[in-house]
Coordinates of C-alpha atoms in Angstrom, one line a residue:
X1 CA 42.8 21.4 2.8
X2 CA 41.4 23.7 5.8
X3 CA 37.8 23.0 4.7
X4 CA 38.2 19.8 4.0
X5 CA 39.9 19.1 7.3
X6 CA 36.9 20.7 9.5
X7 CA 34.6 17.8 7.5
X8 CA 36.7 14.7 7.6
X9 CA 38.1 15.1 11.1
X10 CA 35.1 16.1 12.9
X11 CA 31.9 15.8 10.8
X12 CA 31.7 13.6 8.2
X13 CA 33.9 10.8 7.5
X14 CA 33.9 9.0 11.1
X15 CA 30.5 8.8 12.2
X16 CA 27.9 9.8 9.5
X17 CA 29.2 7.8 7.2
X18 CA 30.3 4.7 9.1
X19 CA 27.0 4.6 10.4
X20 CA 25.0 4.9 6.9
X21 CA 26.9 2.2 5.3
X22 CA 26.4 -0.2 7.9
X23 CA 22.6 0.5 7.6
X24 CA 22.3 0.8 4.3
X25 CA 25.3 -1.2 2.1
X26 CA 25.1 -5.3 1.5
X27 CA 27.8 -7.5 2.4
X28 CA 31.8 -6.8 2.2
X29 CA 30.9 -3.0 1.1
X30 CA 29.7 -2.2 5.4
X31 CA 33.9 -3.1 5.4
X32 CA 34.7 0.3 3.2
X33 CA 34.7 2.6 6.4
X34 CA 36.8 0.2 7.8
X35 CA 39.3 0.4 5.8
X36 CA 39.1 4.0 4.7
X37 CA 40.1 5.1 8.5
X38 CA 43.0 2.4 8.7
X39 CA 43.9 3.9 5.4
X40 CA 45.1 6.9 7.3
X41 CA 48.1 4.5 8.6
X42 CA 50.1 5.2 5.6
X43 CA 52.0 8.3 5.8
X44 CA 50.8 9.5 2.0
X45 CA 47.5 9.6 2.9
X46 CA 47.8 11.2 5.7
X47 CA 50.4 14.0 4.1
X48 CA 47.6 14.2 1.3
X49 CA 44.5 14.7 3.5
X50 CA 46.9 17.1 6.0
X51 CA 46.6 14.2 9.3
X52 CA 48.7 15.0 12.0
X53 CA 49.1 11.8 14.1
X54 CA 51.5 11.1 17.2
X55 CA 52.5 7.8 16.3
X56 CA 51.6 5.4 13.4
X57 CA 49.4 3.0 15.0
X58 CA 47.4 5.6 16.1
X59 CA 44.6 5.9 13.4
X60 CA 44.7 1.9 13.6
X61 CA 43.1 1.9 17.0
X62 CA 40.8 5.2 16.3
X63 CA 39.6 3.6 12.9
X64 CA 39.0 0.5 15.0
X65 CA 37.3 2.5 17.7
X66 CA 35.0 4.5 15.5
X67 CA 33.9 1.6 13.2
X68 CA 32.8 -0.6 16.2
X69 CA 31.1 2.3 18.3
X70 CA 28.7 3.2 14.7
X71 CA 29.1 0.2 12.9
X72 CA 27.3 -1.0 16.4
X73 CA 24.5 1.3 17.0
X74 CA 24.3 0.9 12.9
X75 CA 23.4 -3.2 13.6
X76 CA 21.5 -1.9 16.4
X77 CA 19.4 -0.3 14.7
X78 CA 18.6 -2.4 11.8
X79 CA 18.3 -5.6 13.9
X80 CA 17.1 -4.5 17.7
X81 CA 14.7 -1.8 16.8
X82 CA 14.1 -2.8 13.4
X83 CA 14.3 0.5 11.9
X84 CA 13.2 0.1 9.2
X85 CA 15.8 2.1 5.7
X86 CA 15.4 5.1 3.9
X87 CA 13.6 5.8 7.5
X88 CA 11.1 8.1 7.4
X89 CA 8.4 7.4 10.2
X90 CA 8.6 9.7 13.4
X91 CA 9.1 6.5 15.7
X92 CA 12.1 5.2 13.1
X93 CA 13.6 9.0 13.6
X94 CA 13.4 8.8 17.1
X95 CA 15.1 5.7 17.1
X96 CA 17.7 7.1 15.3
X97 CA 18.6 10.4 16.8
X98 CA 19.1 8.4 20.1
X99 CA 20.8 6.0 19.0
X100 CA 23.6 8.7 16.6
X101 CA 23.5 11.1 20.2
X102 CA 24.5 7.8 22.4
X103 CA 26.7 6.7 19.9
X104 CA 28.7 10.6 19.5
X105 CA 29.0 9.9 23.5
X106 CA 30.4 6.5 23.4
X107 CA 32.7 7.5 20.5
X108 CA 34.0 10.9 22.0
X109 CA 34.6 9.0 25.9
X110 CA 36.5 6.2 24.1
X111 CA 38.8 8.5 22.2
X112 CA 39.6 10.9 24.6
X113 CA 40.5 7.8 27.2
X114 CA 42.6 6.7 24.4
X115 CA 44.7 9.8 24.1
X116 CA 44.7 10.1 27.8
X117 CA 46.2 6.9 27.5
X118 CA 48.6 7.7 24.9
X119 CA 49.7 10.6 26.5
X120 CA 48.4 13.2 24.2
X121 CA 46.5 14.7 26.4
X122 CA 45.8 15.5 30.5
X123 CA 42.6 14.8 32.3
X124 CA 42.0 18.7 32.1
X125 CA 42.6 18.5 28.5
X126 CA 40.3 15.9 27.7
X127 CA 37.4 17.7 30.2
X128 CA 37.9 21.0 27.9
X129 CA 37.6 19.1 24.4
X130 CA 34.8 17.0 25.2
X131 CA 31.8 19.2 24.3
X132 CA 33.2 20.1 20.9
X133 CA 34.0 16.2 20.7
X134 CA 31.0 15.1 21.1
X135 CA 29.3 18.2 19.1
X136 CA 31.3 17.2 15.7
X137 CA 30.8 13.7 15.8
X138 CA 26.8 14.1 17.0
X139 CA 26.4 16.2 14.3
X140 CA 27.9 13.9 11.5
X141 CA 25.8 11.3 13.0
X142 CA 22.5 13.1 12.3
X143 CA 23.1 14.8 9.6
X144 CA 24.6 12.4 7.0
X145 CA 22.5 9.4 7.6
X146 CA 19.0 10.5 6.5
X147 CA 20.6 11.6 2.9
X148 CA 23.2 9.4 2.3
X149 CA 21.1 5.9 3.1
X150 CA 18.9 6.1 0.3
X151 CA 21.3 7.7 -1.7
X152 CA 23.1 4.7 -1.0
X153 CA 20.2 2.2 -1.4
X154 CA 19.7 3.6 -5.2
X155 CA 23.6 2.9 -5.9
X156 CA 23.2 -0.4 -4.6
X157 CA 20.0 -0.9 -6.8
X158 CA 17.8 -1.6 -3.6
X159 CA 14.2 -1.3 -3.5
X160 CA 12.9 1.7 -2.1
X161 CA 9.3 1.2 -1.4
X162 CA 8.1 4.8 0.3
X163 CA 11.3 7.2 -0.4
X164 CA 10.3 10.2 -2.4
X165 CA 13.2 11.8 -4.1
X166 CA 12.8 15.9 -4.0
X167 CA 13.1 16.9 -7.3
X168 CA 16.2 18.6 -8.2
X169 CA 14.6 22.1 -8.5
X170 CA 13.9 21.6 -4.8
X171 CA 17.6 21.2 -4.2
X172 CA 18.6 23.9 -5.6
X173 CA 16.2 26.1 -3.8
X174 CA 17.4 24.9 -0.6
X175 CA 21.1 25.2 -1.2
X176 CA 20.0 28.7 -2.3
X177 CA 17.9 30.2 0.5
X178 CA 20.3 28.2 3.2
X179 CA 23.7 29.6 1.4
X180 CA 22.4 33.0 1.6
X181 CA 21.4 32.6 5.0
X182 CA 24.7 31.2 5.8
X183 CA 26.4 34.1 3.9
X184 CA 24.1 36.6 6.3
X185 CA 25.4 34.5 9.1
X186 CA 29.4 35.3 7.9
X187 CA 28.9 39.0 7.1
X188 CA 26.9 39.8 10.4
X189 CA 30.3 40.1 12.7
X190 CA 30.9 43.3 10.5
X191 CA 27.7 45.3 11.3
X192 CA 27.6 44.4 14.7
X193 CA 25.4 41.2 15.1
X194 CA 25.4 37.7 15.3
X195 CA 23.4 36.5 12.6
X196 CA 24.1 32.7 12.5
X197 CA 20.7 31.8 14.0
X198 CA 19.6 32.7 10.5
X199 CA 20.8 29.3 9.3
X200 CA 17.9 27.3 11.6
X201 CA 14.8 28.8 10.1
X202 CA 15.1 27.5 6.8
X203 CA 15.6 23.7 7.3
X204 CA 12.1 23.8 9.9
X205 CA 10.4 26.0 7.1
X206 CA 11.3 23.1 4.2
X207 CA 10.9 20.6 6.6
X208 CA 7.3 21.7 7.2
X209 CA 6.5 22.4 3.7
X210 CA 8.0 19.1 2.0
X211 CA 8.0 16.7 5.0
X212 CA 10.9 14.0 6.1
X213 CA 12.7 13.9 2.4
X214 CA 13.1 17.6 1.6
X215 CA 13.9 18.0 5.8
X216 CA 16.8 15.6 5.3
X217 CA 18.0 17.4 2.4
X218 CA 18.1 20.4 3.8
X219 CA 19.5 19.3 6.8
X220 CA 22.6 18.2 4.9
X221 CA 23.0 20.9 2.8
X222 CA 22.9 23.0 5.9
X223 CA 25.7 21.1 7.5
X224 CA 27.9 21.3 4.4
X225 CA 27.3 24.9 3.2
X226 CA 27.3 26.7 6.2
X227 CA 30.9 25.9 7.7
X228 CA 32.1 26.4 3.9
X229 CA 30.7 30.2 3.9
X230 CA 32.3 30.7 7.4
X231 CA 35.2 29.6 6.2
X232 CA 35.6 31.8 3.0
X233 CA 33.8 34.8 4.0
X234 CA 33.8 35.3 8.1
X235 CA 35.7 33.8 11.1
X236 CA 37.4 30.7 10.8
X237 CA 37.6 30.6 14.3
X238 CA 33.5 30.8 14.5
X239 CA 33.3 27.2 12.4
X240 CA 33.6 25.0 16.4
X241 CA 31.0 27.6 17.5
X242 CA 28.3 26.4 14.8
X243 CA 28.3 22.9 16.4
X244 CA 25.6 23.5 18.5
X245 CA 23.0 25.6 16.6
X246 CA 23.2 23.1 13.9
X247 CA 23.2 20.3 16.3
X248 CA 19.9 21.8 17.4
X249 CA 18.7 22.3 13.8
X250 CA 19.1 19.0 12.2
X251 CA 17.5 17.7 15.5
X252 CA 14.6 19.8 15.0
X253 CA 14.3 19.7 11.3
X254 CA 14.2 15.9 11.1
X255 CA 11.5 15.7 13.7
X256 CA 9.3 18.0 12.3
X257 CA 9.8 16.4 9.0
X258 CA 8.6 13.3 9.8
X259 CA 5.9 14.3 11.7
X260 CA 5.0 16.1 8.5
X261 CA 5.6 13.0 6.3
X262 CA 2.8 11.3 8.7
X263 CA 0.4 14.0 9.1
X264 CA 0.3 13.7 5.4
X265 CA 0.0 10.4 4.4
X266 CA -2.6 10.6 7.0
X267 CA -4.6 13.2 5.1
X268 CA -3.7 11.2 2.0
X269 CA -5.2 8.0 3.1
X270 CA -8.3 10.0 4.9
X271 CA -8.6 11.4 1.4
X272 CA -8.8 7.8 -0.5
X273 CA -10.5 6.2 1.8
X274 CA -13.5 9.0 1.8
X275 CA -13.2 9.0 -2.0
X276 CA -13.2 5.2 -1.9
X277 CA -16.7 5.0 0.8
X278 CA -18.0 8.1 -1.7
X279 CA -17.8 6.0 -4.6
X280 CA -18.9 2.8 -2.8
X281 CA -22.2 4.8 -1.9
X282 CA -22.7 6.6 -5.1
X283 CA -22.4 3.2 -6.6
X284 CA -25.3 1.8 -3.8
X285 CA -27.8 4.2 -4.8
X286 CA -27.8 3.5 -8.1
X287 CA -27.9 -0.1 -7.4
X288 CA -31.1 0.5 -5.4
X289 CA -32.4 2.7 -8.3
X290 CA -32.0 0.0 -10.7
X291 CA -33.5 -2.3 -7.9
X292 CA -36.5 -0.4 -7.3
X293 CA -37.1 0.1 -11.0
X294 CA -36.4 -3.7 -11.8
X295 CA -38.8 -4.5 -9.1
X296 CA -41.7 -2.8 -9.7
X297 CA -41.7 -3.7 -13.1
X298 CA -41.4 -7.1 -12.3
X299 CA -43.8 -7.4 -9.8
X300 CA -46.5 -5.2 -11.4
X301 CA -46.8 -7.5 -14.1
X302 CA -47.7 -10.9 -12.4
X303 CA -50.0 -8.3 -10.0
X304 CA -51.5 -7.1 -12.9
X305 CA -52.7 -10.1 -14.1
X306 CA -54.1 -11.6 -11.5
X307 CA -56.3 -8.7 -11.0
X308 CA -57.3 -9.0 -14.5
X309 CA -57.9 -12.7 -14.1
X310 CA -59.7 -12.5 -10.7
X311 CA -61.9 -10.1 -12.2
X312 CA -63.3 -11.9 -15.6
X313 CA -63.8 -15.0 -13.0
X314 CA -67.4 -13.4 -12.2
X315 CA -68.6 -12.7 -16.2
X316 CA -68.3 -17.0 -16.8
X317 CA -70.2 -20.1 -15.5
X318 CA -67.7 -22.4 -17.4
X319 CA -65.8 -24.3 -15.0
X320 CA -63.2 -25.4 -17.8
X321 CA -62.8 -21.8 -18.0
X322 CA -62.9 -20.9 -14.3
X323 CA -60.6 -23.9 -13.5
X324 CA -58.0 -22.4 -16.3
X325 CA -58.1 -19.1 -14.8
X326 CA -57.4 -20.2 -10.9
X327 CA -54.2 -22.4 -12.6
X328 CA -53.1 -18.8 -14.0
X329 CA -53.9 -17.4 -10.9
X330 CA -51.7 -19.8 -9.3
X331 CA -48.8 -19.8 -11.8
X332 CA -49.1 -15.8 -11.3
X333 CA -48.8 -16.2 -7.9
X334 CA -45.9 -18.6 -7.8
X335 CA -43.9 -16.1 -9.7
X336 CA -44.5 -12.9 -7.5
X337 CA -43.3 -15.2 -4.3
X338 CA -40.5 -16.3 -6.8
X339 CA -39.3 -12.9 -6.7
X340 CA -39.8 -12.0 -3.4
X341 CA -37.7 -14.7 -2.6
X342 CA -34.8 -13.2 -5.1
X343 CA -35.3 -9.9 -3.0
X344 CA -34.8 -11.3 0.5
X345 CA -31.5 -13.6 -1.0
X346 CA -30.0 -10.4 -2.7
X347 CA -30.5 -8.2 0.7
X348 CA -28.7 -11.2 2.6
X349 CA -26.1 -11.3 0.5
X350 CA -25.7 -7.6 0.1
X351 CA -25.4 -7.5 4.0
X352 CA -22.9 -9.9 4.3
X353 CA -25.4 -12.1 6.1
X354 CA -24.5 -15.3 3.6
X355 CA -21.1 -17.6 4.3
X356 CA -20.1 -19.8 1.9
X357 CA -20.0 -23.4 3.6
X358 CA -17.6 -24.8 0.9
X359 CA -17.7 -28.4 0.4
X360 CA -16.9 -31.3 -2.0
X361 CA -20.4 -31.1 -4.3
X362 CA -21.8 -33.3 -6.9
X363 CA -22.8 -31.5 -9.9
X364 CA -25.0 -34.4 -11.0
X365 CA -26.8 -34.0 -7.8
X366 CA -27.5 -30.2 -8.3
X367 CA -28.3 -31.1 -12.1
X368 CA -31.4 -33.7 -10.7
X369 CA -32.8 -30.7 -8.4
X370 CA -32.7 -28.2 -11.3
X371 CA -34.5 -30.7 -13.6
X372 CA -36.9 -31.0 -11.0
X373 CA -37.9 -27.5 -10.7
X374 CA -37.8 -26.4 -14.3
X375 CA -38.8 -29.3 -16.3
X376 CA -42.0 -28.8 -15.8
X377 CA -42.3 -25.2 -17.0
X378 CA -39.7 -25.8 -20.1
X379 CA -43.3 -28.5 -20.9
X380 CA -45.7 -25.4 -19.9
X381 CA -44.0 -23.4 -22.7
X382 CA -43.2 -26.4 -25.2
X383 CA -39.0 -26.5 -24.8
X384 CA -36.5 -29.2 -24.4
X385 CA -34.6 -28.9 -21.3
X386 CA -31.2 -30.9 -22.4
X387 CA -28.4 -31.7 -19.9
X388 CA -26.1 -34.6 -19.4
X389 CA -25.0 -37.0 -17.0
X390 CA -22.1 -36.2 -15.1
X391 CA -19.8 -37.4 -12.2
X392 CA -17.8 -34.6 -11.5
X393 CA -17.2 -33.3 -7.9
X394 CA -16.3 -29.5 -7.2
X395 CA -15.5 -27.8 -4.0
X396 CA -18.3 -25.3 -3.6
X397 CA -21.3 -24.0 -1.6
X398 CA -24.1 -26.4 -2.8
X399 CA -26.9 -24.0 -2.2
X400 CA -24.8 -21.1 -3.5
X401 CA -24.5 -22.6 -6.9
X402 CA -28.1 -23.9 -7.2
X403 CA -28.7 -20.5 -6.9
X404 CA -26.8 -19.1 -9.6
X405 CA -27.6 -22.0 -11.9
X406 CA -31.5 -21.8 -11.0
X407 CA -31.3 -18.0 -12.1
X408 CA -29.5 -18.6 -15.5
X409 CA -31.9 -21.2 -16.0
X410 CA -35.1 -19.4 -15.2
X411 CA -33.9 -16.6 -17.6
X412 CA -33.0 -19.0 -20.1
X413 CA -36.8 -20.5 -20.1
X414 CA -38.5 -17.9 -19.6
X415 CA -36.8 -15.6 -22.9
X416 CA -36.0 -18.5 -25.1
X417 CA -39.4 -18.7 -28.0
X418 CA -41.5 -21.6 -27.4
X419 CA -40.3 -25.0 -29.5
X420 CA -37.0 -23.7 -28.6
X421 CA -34.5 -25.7 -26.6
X422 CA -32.8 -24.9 -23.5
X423 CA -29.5 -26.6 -22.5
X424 CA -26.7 -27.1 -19.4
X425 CA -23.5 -27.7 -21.3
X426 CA -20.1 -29.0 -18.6
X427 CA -17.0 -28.2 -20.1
X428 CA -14.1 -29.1 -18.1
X429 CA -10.8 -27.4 -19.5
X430 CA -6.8 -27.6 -18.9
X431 CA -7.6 -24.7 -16.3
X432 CA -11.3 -24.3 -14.9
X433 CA -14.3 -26.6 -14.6
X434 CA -17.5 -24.0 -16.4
X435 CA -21.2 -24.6 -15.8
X436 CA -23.1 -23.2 -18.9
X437 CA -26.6 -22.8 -19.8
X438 CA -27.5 -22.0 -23.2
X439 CA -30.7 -20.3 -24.5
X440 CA -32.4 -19.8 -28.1
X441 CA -33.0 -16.3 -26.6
X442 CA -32.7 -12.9 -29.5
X443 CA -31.1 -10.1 -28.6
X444 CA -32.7 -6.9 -29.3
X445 CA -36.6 -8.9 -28.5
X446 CA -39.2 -7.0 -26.6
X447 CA -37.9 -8.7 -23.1
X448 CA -34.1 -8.3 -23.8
X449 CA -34.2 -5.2 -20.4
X450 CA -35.1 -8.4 -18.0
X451 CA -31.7 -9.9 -18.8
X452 CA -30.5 -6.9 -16.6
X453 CA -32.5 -7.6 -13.3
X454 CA -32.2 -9.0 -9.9
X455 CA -31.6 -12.6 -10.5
X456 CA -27.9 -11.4 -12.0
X457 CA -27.1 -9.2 -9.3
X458 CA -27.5 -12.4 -7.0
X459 CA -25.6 -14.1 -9.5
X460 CA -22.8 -11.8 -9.1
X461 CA -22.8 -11.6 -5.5
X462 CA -22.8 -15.7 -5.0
X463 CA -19.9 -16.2 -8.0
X464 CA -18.0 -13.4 -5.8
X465 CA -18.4 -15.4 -2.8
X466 CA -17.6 -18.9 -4.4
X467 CA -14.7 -16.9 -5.2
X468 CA -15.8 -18.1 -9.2
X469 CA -15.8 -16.1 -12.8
X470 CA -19.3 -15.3 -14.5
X471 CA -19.7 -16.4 -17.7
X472 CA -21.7 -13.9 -19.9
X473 CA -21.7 -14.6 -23.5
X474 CA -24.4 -14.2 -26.4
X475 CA -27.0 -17.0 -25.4
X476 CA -24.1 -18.5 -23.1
X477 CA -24.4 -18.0 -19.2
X478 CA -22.6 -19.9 -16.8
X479 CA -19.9 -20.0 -14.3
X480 CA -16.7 -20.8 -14.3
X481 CA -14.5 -22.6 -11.4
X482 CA -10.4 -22.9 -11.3
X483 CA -9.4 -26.7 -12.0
X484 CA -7.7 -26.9 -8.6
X485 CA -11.6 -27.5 -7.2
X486 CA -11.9 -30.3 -8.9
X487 CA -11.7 -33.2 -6.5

């Protein structure tokens, strides 16, 4: 029980694991440490784990003492700095490295005051004992807590959100290169030179490479192979001398891991985010592509015309004839400023420049306007415009949605074969409140490429603002609104 003695009396038992449990266990479990050390009142436990003890209260009171000095700094930190478990971030290691230190001090001042008071031990005895005191229970502080909380977490079946377990492969090669740097450590006495240094290298090294996760791991591999090799293979004397080296290197190691962890998750999120603002402009200019193309073909045509009309105005005297041709002129006119006006909404709303104003809105009102507008070209082409009477209210932008129904309905009139019949259909469901317009229009028709241009892309950018669905069906276009706007 020699090895075992050097962990549970010094290391392990009182403080790193005291103080994990508090962090990390629920409810009557944080009381296991607890009773563990009072568990060391009974002589067969004591003979079993080879305890030597003065008199048989005595592990009551040091049980006692150790449980309140880490169960304390454990509440501390869950519930004054809000660190926040598995830890991970270099401010949450900071916190807790203080926090273990100052809690290795309280704990080694309190027990050696109690042994002064006990007798065990002179004022001299207590000064000369301090340092490797404070050195065990420091390092079982540090070097449990890291490891064992999420290990702890994942018995408990908590959720882990961040924590990246190293794959076992990892763990072995740790325990691998750190064993046989320990082993150099033991064996160096009998060429000549003191080779334990050997044993800090390795943690910084994995703690670089694999960040806050793999540093903890080897951090506590460190701290229980490397007393184990000195036992069996060099100087058991040498075991109190460690303290401080790996004091120092689980320090080190932790810091530097999470510093890595950061740095990163840093270059991870610089990576998405430029991936994210590369695909955001990749998917621009091909917007402006298709804008530029949808533009010029719809402008050229009304352009084209006009020039064409304007110039047969000069080969007739007819004013019938003359009188038609100005009312083309105009009609040709009205739709190039039609779609000028598209292109200045779609650039405001591409901008951000458009807020939705949302407001309680009559449908039957926006209904009127639209039959208003567009009656009279569904008579220039010979359609019936059908829509019914309604009295339903929605909360929505007003202008917003006579836009996106004054778009559907301009396609809808303008593809659907004249003596066909264009209609606005309200169908209010168990779950959303939709707006359709129904054409007559063919798919596969000479004009079936204009269903593609600007007037959608408006559509989709008010619907995302109204925060609505687009509805885009086979001579079915609309949009859909969640019953809960229904007033």
């Amino acid at each position: 029980m020699t090895v075992f003695k050097t962990y549970s009396s010094v290391w392990f038992l009182p403080a790193g694991v005291t103080l994990a449990m508090i962090m990390a266990v629920p409810g009557w479990l944080r009381l296991v440490p607890l009773l563990a050390n009072l568990s060391l009142a009974l002589p067969s436990v004591r003979q079993t784990l080879g305890v030597d003890v003065v008199f048989d209260f005595e592990p009551i009171i040091h049980g006692i003492r150790l449980y309140a000095v880490y169960g304390g700094a454990g509440l501390f930190l869950r519930h004054v700095a809000r660190v926040s478990v598995p830890f991970r971030s270099w401010a949450d290691v900071q916190w807790f490295i203080a926090i273990a230190v100052v809690a290795a001090s309280v704990a080694t001042a309190s027990g050696l005051a109690l042994h002064q008071l006990a007798g065990n031990m002179t004022g001299g005895q207590a000064l000369m004992l301090a340092d490797a005191w404070w050195l065990g229970d420091a390092l079982g502080a540090v070097m449990v807590p890291p490891m064992l909380i999420p290990a702890l977490m994942a018995l408990t079946r908590q959720h882990m959100e961040r924590w990246r377990w190293p794959r076992p492969k990892v763990f072995v090669l740790q325990a691998a290169i750190i064993g046989l740097a320990a082993l150099l450590g033991a064996l160096g006495p009998s060429i000549g030179a003191n080779l334990w240094y050997l044993v800090i290298p390795p943690a910084l090294i994995l703690a670089l490479r694999g960040g806050f996760e793999e540093a903890a791991g080897a951090v506590l591999i460190t701290g229980i192979v490397t007393p184990a090799v000195a036992m069996l293979f060099g100087d058991p004397n040498t075991v109190g001398a460690l303290s401080a080296p790996l004091l120092i290197m689980a320090i080190a190691a932790l810091l530097v891991g999470a510093a890595t962890t950061e740095r990163q998750e840093a270059a991870q999120r610089l990576e998405a985010l430029v991936a994210q603002r590369t695909a955001e402009l990749e998917k621009a200019y091909e917007l402006q592509r298709h804008l530029v193309r949808s533009i010029g073909h719809d402008i050229r045509q009304p352009l084209e015309a006009i020039n064409l009309t304007v110039a047969g105005l000069g080969k007739t005297p007819d004013a019938a004839v003359l009188e038609g041709a100005l009312d083309r002129v105009r009609q040709l006119g009205t739709l190039a400023s039609d779609l000028l006006s598209r292109i200045l909404t779609y650039a405001r709303l591409d901008t951000g420049d458009v807020q939705p104003e949302m407001a309680p809105v009559a449908l039957g009102g926006i209904l009127q306007r639209l039959h208003a507008l567009y009656q009279p070209q569904a008579q220039r082409r010979g359609l019936a415009l059908d829509w019914p009477e309604t009295d339903l209210v929605i909360e929505s932008d007003g202008d917003l949605l006579f836009q996106v129904l004054s778009n559907y309905l301009d396609n809808a009139i303008r593809l659907t074969p004249e003596g066909g019949s264009v209609s606005i259909l309200i169908e209010a469901g168990d779950e959303k409140i939709e707006i359709i317009v129904t054409d007559q229009f063919a798919a596969g028709s000479d004009h079936d490429s204009s269903r593609g241009g600007l007037g959608l892309r408006i559509v989709a950018g008010a619907a995302s603002l109204l925060g609505a669905t687009i509805i885009d069906l086979p001579n079915r276009k609309g949009i859909g609104f969640p019953l809960h706007r229904k007033r």
